[in-house]
Coordinates of C-alpha atoms (C1' of nucleotides) in Angstrom, one line a residue:
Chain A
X1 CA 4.3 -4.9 10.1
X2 CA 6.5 -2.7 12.5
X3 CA 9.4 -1.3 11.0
X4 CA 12.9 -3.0 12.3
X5 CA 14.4 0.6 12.8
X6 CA 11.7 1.4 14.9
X7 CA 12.4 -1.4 16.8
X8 CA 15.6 -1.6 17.4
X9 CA 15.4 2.4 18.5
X10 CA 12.6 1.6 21.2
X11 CA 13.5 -2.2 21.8
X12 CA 11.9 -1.5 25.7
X13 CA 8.9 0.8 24.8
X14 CA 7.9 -2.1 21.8
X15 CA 8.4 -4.7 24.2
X16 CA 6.2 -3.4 26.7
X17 CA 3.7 -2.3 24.7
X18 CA 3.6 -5.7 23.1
X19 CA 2.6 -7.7 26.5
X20 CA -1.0 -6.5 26.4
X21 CA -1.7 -8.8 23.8
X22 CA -0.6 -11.7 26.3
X23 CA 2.3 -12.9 24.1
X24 CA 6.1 -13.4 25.1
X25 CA 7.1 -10.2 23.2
X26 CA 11.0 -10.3 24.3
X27 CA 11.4 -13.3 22.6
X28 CA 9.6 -12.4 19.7
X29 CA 11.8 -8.8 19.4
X30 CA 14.9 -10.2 20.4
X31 CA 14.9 -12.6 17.6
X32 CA 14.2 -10.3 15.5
X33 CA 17.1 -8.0 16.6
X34 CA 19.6 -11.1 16.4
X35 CA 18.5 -11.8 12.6
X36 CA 18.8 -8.3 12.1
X37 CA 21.9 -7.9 13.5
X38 CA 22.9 -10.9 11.0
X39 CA 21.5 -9.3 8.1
X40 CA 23.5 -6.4 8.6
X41 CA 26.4 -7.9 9.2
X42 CA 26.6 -10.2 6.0
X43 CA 25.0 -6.9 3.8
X44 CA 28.2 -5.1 4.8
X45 CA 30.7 -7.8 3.9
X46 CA 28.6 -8.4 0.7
X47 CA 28.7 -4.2 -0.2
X48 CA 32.9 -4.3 0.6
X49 CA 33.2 -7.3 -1.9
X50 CA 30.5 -5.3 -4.5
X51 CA 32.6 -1.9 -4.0
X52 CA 35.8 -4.0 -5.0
X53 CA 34.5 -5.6 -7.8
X54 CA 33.5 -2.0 -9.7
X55 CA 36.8 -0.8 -8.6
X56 CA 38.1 -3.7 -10.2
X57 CA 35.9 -3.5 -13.2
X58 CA 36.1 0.3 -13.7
X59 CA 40.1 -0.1 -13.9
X60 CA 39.6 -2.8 -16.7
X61 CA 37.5 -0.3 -18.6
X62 CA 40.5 2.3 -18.5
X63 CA 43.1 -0.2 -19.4
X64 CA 41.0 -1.6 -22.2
X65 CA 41.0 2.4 -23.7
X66 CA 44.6 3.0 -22.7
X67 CA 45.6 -0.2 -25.0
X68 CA 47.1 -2.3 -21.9
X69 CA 45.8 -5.4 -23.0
X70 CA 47.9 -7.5 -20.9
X71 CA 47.2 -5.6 -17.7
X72 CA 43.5 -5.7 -17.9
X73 CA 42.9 -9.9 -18.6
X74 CA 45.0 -10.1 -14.9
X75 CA 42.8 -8.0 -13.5
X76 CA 39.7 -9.4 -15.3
X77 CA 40.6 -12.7 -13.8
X78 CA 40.8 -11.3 -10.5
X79 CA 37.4 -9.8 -10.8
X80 CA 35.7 -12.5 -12.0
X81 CA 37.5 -14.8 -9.0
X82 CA 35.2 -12.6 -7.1
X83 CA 32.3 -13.5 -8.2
X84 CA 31.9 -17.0 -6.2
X85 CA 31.7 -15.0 -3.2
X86 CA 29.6 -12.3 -3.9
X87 CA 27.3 -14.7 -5.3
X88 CA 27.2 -16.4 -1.5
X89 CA 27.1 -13.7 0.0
X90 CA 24.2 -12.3 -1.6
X91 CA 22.4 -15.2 -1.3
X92 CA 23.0 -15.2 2.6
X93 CA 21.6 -11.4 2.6
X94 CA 18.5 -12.6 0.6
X95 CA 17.7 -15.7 3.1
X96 CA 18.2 -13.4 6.4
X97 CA 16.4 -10.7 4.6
X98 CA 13.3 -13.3 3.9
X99 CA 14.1 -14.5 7.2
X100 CA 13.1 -11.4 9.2
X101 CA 10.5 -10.5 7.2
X102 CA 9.2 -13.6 8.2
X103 CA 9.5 -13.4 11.7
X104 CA 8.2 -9.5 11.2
X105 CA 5.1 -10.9 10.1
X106 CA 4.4 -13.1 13.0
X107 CA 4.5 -9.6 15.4
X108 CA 1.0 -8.2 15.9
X109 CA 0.9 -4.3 16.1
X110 CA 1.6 -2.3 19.0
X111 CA -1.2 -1.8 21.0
X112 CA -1.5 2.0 21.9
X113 CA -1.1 3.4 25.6
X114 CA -4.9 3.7 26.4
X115 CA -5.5 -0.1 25.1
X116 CA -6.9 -1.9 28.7
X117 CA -5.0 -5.0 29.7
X118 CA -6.8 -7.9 29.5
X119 CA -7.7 -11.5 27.3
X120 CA -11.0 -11.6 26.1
X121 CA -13.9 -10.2 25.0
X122 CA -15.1 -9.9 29.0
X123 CA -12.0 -7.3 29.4
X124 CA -13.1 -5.0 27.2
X125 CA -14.2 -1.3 28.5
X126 CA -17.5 0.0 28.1
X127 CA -16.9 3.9 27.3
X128 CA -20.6 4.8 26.4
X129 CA -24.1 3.6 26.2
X130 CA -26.5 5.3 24.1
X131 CA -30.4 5.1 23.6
X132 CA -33.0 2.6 25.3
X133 CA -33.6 -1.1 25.3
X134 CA -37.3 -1.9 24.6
X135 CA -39.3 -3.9 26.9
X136 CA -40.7 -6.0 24.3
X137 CA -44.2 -8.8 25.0
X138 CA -44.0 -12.0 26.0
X139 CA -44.3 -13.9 22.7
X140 CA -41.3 -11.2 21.0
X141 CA -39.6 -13.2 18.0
X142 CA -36.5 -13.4 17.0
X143 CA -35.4 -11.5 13.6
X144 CA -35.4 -15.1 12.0
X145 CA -38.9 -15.7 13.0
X146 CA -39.6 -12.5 12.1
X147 CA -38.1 -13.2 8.3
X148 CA -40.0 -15.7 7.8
X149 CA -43.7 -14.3 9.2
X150 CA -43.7 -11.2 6.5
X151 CA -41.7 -13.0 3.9
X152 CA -38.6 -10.8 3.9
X153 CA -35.7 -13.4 3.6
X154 CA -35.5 -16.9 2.4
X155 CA -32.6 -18.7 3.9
X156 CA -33.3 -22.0 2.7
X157 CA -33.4 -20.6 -1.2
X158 CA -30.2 -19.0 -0.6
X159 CA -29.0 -22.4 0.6
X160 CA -30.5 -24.3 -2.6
X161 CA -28.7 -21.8 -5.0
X162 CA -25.7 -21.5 -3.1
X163 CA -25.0 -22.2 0.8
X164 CA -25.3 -22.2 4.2
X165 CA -25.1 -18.4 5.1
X166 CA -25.8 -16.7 1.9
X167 CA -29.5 -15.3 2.7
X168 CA -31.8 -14.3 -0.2
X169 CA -33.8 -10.5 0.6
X170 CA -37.1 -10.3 -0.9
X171 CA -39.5 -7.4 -1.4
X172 CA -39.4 -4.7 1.3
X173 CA -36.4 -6.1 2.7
X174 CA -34.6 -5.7 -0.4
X175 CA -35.9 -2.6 -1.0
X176 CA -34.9 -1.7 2.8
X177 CA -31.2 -2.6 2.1
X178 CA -30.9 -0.4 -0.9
X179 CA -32.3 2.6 1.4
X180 CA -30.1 1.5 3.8
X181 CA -27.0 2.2 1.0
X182 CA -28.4 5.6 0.6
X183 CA -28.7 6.8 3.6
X184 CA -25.3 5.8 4.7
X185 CA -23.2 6.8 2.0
X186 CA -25.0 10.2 2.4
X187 CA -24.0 10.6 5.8
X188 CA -20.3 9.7 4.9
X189 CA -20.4 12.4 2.3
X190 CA -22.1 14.9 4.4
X191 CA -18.9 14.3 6.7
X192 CA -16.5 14.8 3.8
X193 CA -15.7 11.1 2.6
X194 CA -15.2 10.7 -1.2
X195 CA -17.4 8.1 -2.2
X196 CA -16.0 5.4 -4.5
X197 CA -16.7 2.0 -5.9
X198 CA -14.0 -0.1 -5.7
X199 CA -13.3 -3.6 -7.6
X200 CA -14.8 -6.5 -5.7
X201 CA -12.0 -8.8 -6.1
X202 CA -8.1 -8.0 -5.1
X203 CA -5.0 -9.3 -6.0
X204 CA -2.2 -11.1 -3.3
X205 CA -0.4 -7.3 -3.0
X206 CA -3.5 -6.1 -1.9
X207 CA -4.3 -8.9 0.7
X208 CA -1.2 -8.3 1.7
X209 CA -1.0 -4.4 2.6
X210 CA -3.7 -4.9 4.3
X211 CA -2.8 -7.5 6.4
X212 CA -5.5 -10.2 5.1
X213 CA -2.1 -12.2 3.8
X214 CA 0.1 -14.2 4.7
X215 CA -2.0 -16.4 7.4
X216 CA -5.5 -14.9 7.2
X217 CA -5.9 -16.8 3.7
X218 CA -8.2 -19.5 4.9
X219 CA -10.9 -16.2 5.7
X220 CA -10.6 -15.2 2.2
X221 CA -13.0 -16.6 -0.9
X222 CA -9.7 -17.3 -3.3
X223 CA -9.9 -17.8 -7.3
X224 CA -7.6 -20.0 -8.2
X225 CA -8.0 -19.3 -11.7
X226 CA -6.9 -15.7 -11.7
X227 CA -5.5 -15.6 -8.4
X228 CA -8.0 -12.8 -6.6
X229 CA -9.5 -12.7 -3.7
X230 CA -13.0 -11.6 -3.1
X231 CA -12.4 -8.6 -0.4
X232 CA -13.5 -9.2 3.1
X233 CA -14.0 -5.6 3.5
X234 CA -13.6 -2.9 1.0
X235 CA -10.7 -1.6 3.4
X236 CA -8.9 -3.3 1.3
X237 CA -9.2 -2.0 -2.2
X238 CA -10.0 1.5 -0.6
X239 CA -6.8 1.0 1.4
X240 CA -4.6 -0.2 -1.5
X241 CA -5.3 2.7 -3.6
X242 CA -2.5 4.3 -1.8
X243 CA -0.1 1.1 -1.7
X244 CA 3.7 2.4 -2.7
X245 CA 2.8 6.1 -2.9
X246 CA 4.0 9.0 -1.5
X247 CA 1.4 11.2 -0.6
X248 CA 2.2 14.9 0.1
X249 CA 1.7 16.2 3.4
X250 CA -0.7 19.0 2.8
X251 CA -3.2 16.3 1.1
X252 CA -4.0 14.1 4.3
X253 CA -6.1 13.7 5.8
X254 CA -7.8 11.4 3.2
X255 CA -10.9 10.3 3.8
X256 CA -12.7 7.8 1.1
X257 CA -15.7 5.3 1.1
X258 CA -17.5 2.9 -0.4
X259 CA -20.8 0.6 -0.5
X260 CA -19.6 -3.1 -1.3
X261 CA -20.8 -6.9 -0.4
X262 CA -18.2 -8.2 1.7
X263 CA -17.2 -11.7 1.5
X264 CA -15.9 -14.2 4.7
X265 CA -15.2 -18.1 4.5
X266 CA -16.3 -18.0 8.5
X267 CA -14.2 -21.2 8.7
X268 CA -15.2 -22.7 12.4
X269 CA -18.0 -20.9 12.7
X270 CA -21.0 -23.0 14.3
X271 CA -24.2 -22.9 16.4
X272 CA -26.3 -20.3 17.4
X273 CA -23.7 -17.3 16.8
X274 CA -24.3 -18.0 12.8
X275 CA -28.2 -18.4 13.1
X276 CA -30.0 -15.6 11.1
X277 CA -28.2 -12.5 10.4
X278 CA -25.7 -12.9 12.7
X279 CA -23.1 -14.2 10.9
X280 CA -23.2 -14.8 7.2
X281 CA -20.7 -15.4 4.1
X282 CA -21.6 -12.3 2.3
X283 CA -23.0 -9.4 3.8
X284 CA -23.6 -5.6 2.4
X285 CA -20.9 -3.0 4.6
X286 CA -20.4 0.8 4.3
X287 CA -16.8 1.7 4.9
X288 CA -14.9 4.8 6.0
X289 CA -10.8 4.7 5.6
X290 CA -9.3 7.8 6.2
X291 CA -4.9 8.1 5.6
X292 CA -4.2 10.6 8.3
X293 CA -1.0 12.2 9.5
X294 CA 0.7 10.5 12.5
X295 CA 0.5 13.2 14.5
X296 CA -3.7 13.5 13.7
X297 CA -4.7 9.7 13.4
X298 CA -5.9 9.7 17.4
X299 CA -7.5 12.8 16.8
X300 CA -8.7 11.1 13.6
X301 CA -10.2 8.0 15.3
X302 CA -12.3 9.9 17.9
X303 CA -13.9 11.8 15.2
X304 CA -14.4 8.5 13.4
X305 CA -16.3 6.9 16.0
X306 CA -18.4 10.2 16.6
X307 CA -19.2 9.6 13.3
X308 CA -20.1 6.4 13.7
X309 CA -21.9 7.2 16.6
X310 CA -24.3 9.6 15.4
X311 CA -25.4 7.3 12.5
X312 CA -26.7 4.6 15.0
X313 CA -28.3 7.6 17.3
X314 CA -30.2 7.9 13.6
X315 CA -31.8 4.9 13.7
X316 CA -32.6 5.1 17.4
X317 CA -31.1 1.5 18.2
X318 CA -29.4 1.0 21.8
X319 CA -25.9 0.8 21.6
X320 CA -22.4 0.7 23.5
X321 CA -19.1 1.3 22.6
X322 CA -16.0 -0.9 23.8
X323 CA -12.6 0.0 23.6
X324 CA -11.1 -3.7 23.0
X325 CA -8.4 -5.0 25.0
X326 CA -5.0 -6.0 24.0
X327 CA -6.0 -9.8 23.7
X328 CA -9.0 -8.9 21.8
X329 CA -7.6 -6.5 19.4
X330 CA -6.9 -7.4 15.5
X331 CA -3.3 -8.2 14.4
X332 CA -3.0 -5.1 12.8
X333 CA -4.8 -2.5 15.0
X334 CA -2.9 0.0 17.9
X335 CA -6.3 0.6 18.9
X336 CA -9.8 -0.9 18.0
X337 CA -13.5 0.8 19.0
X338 CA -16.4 -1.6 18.6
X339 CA -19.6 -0.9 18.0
X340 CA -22.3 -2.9 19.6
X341 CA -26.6 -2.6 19.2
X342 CA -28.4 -4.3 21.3
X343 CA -30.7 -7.0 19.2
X344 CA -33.9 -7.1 22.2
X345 CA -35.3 -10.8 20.7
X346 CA -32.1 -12.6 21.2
X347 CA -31.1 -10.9 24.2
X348 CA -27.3 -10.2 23.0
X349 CA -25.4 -7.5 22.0
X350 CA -24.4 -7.4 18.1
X351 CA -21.4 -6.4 16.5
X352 CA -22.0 -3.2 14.1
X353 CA -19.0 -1.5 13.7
X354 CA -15.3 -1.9 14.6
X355 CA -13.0 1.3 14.2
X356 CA -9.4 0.9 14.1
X357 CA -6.3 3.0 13.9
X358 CA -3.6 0.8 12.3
X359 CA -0.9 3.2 13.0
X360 CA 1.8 2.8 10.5
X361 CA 1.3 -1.0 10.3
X362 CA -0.5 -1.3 7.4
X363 CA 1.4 1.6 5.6
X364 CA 4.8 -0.2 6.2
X365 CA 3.6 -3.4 4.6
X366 CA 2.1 -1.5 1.4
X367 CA 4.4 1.4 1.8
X368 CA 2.2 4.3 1.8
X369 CA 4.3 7.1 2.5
X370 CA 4.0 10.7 2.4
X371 CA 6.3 13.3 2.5
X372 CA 6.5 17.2 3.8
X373 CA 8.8 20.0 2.4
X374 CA 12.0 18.5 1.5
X375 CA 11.5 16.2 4.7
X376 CA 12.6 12.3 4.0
X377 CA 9.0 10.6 3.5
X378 CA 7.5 9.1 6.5
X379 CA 4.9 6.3 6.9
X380 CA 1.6 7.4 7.1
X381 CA -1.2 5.8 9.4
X382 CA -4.1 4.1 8.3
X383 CA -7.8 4.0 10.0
X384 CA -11.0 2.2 8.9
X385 CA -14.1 1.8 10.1
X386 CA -18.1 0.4 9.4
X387 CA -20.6 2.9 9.6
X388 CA -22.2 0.1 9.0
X389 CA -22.6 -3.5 8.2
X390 CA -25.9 -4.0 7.4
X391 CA -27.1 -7.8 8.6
X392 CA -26.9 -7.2 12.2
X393 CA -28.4 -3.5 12.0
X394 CA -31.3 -5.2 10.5
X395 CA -31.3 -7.5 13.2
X396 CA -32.1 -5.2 15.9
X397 CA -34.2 -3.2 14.1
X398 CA -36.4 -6.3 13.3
X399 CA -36.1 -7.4 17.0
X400 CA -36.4 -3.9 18.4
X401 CA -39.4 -2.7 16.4
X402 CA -41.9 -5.2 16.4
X403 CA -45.3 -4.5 16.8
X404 CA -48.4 -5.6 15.7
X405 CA -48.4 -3.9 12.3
X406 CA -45.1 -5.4 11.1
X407 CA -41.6 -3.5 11.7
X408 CA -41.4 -0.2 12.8
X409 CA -38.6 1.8 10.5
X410 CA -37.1 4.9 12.2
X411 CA -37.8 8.1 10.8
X412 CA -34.9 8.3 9.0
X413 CA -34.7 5.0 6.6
X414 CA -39.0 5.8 6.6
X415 CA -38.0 8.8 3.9
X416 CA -35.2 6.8 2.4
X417 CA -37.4 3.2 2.1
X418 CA -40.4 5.2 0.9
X419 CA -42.7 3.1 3.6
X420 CA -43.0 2.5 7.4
X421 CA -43.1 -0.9 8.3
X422 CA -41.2 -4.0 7.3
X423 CA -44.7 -6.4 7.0
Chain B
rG1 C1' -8.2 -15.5 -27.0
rG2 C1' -4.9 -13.7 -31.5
rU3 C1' -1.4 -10.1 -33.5
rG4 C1' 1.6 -5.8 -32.9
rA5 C1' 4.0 -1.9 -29.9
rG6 C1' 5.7 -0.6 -25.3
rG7 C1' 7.0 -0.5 -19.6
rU8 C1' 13.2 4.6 -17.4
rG9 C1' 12.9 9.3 -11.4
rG10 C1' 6.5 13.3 -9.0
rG11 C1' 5.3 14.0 -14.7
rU12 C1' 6.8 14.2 -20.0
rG13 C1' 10.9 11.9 -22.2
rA14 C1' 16.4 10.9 -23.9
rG15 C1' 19.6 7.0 -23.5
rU16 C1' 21.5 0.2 -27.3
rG17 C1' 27.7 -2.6 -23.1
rG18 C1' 32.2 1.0 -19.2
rC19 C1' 32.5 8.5 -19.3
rU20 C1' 24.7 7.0 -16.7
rG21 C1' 21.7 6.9 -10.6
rA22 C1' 20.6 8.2 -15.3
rA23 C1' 20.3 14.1 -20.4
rA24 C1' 16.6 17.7 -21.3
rC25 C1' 12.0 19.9 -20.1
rC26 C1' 7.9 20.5 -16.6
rA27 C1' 6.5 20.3 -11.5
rG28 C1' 8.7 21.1 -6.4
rC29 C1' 12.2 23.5 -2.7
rA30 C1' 15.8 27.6 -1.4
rG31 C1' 17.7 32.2 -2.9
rU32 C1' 18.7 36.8 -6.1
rU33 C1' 16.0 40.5 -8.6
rU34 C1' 11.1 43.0 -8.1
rG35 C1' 6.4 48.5 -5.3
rC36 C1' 2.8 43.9 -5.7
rU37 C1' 1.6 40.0 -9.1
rA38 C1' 4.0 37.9 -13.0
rA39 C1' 8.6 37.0 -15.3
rA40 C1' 13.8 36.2 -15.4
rC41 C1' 18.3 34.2 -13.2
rU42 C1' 21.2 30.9 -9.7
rG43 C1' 21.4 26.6 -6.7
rC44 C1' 19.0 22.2 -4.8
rC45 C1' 15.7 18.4 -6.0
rG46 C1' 14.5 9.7 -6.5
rU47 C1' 14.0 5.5 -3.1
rA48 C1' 15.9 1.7 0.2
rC49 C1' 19.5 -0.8 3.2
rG50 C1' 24.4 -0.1 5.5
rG51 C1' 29.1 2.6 7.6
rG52 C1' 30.2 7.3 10.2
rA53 C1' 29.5 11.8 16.1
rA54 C1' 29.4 14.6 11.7
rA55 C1' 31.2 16.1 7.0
rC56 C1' 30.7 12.4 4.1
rU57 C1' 30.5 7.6 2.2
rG58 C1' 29.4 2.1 0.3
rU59 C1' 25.8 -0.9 -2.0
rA60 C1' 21.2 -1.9 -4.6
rC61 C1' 17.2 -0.3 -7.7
rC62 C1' 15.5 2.0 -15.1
rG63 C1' 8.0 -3.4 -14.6
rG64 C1' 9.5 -8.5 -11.8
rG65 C1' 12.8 -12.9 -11.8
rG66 C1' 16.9 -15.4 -14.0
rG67 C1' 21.2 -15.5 -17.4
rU68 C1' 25.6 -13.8 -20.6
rU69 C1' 30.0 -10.4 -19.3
rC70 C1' 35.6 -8.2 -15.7
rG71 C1' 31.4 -4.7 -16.4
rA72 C1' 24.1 -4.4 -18.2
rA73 C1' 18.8 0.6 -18.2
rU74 C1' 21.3 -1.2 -22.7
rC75 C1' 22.3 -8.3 -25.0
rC76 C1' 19.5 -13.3 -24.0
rC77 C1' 15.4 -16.2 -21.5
rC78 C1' 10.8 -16.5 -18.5
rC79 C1' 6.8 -13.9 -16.2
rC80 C1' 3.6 -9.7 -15.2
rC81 C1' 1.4 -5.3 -16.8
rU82 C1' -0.2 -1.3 -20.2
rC83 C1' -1.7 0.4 -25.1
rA84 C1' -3.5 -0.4 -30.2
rC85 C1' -6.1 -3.5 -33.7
rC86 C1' -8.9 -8.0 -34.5
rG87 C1' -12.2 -11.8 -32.3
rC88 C1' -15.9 -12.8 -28.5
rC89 C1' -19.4 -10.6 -25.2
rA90 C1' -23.0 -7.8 -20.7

RNA sequence: GGUGAGGUGGGUGAGUGGCUGAAACCAGCAGUUUGCUAAACUGCCGUACGGGAAACUGUACCGGGGGUUCGAAUCCCCCCCUCACCGCCA
């Protein structure tokens, strides 16, 4: 959520940096200035009746001591005539108040200076490429296929026990996937994340901070029960831990992550884009958050998607990386890097890894401040990232490295798996 | 799930109707003293939303919501959470 001061100090620079996401922005801000405006107003006439009701009250209080019995029940009475009006006036602070956070919710972040203008996925601008797409034979199969001919995952028994998108890993491939955990968190750690295991469930706050709630419920797995939702991501747990704190200045950045399934309802979802691995309702992700200064969290995101970078070099898969454009970009991101690895069976490009910087979005909604010196606290910004969501990853390496032995596992999952090929 | 105790500022912890936005101590900040370190002393030190050029000032907040009262951290009701013991259980 952006903060209403900030707004209403940089009404033109919010405006125009609002229009790459291809939405009427002055509309949205002005309305959001005029219910300020309102709320202001009626706060101000509700504090002037609140200041003269203490006054009042404070003088019965003396004349109750000083014995002036009479003096104080007129006065009383005038205090509590008050009170019909405070009452209505407070209630009119509450509904603009509820009112703008409202409308505040329905504004998408900011999008950053260096965001390219454009609507979709086509507009988005190739910074790098990296490594080599294989020329692979004639009769090359599809990761599916693939599955299915050495016996690594049974889709169907994953359907029996449960559904549609909820694959089952046998044997090396499970084995594969647990390597896979290692060798990632590792690399976070080497880079000076804190690793952490977080709960897999979250309550509404959480959702929330995050931006996952309101509007984004229909995504989430929900328990009605014990109202908790299964985490999308573990952004959000990892995120939350810092939810109404004030940090202190000299502690950021922080940099945390964590190994969790991830969980996504995938509502209208269909056809070829969910076949296989590409798109499933629980998948295994490594996460890296870091809770940077404002002044750093740029800095901060190119170092994240080095990061990032240097983990897929590791596994020798070809890859680009897009900065999206305003009209592709996540409600709550200023500025989104995705990771892409080229899956050589299916001919597409994959999603891997998206890195964000939230700005202070995300810290304004959970209030995650920090403070420096005697300085009034400011809000802190928020960055996540995959480094990486395993399904897809396994994907192109299944494409990629087929051969006639079985699966070809780079060097570096080789000494973490304890074997060579996938077969 | 049952019973009991409790939730106060960064921390510990006083406070049972007006003198309390909140004692005291610790931590933190600024200064004095000091050869350095340490110690001592003095002052400052919650958050949010308003008004004001500023000095300053209004209001709200003692887990959350509602109520009683001229007036609530303090009394009443509901909810949430924590702790202890019991029960159940990987």
């Amino acid at each position: 959520m952006l903060q209403i001061q900030f707004i209403r100090e940089h009404t033109a620079e919010v405006i125009e940096r609002l229009k790459k996401r291809n939405i009427d922005a002055e509309t949205l801000i002005n309305k959001a200035l005029e219910i300020d405006d309102m709320r202001k107003k009626a706060q101000y006439d509700c504090d002037a009746l609140l200041a003269e009701s203490n006054q009042l009250s404070r003088t019965v209080g003396e004349l109750m001591k000083a014995g002036n019995k009479a003096e104080a029940e007129a006065i009383r009475s005038r205090s509590a005539a008050l009170k019909e009006d405070i009452k209505n006036l407070e209630e009119k602070v509450k509904q603009l108040e509820a009112e703008l956070q409202q409308h505040l919710n329905q504004i998408p972040n900011t999008p950053y200076h260096m965001v390219p203008e454009g609507k979709g996925a086509d507009d988005n601008l190739e910074i790098r490429k990296g490594g080599s797409i294989p020329s692979l034979p004639e009769h090359a199969l599809p990761h599916w296929e693939l599955a299915a001919k050495y016996n690594l995952i049974d889709f169907e028994l994953g359907v029996k026990i449960t559904g549609a998108g909820f694959p089952v890993y046998k044997g090396k491939m499970a084995r594969l996937q647990r390597a896979m955990v290692n060798f990632l968190l590792d690399q976070n750690t080497k880079a000076g994340y804190t690793e952490y295991v977080p709960p897999l469930v979250v309550n509404e706050a959480s959702g929330y901070g995050t931006g996952q709630l309101p509007d984004k419920e229909g995504q989430m797995y929900f328990i009605g029960e014990d109202n908790l939702y299964l985490i999308p991501t573990s952004e959000v747990p990892l995120t939350n831990f810092f939810r109404d704190e004030i940090l202190k200045a000299e502690d950021l950045p922080i940099k945390l992550t964590a190994f969790t399934p991830c969980f996504r309802r995938e509502a209208g979802s269909y056809g070829k884009d969910v076949r296989g691995l590409n798109r499933l309702h629980q998948f295994d992700k490594v996460e890296i958050v870091q809770i940077a200064h404002p002044d750093k969290s740029y800095q901060i995101l190119e170092e994240m998607v080095a990061h990032v970078e240097g983990i897929i070099q590791l596994l020798g898969l070809p890859y680009r990386i897009l900065r999206l454009c305003g009209g592709d970009m996540g409600f709550a991101s200023a500025m989104t890097y995705d990771f892409e690895v080229y899956s050589a069976a299916q001919n597409k490009w994959l999603e891997v890894s998206s890195v964000s910087n939230f700005e202070s979005f995300q810290a304004n909604r959970m209030k995650l401040r920090f403070k420096e010196g005697n300085e009034k606290p400011r809000l802190a910004h928020t960055l996540n990232g995959s480094s990486l969501a395993f399904p897809r990853i396994l994907a192109a390496l299944m494409e990629n490295n087929q051969s006639e032995q079985g699966i070809l596992l780079p060097a570096i999952l080789q000494q973490y798996a304890g074997f060579e090929y996938l077969n």
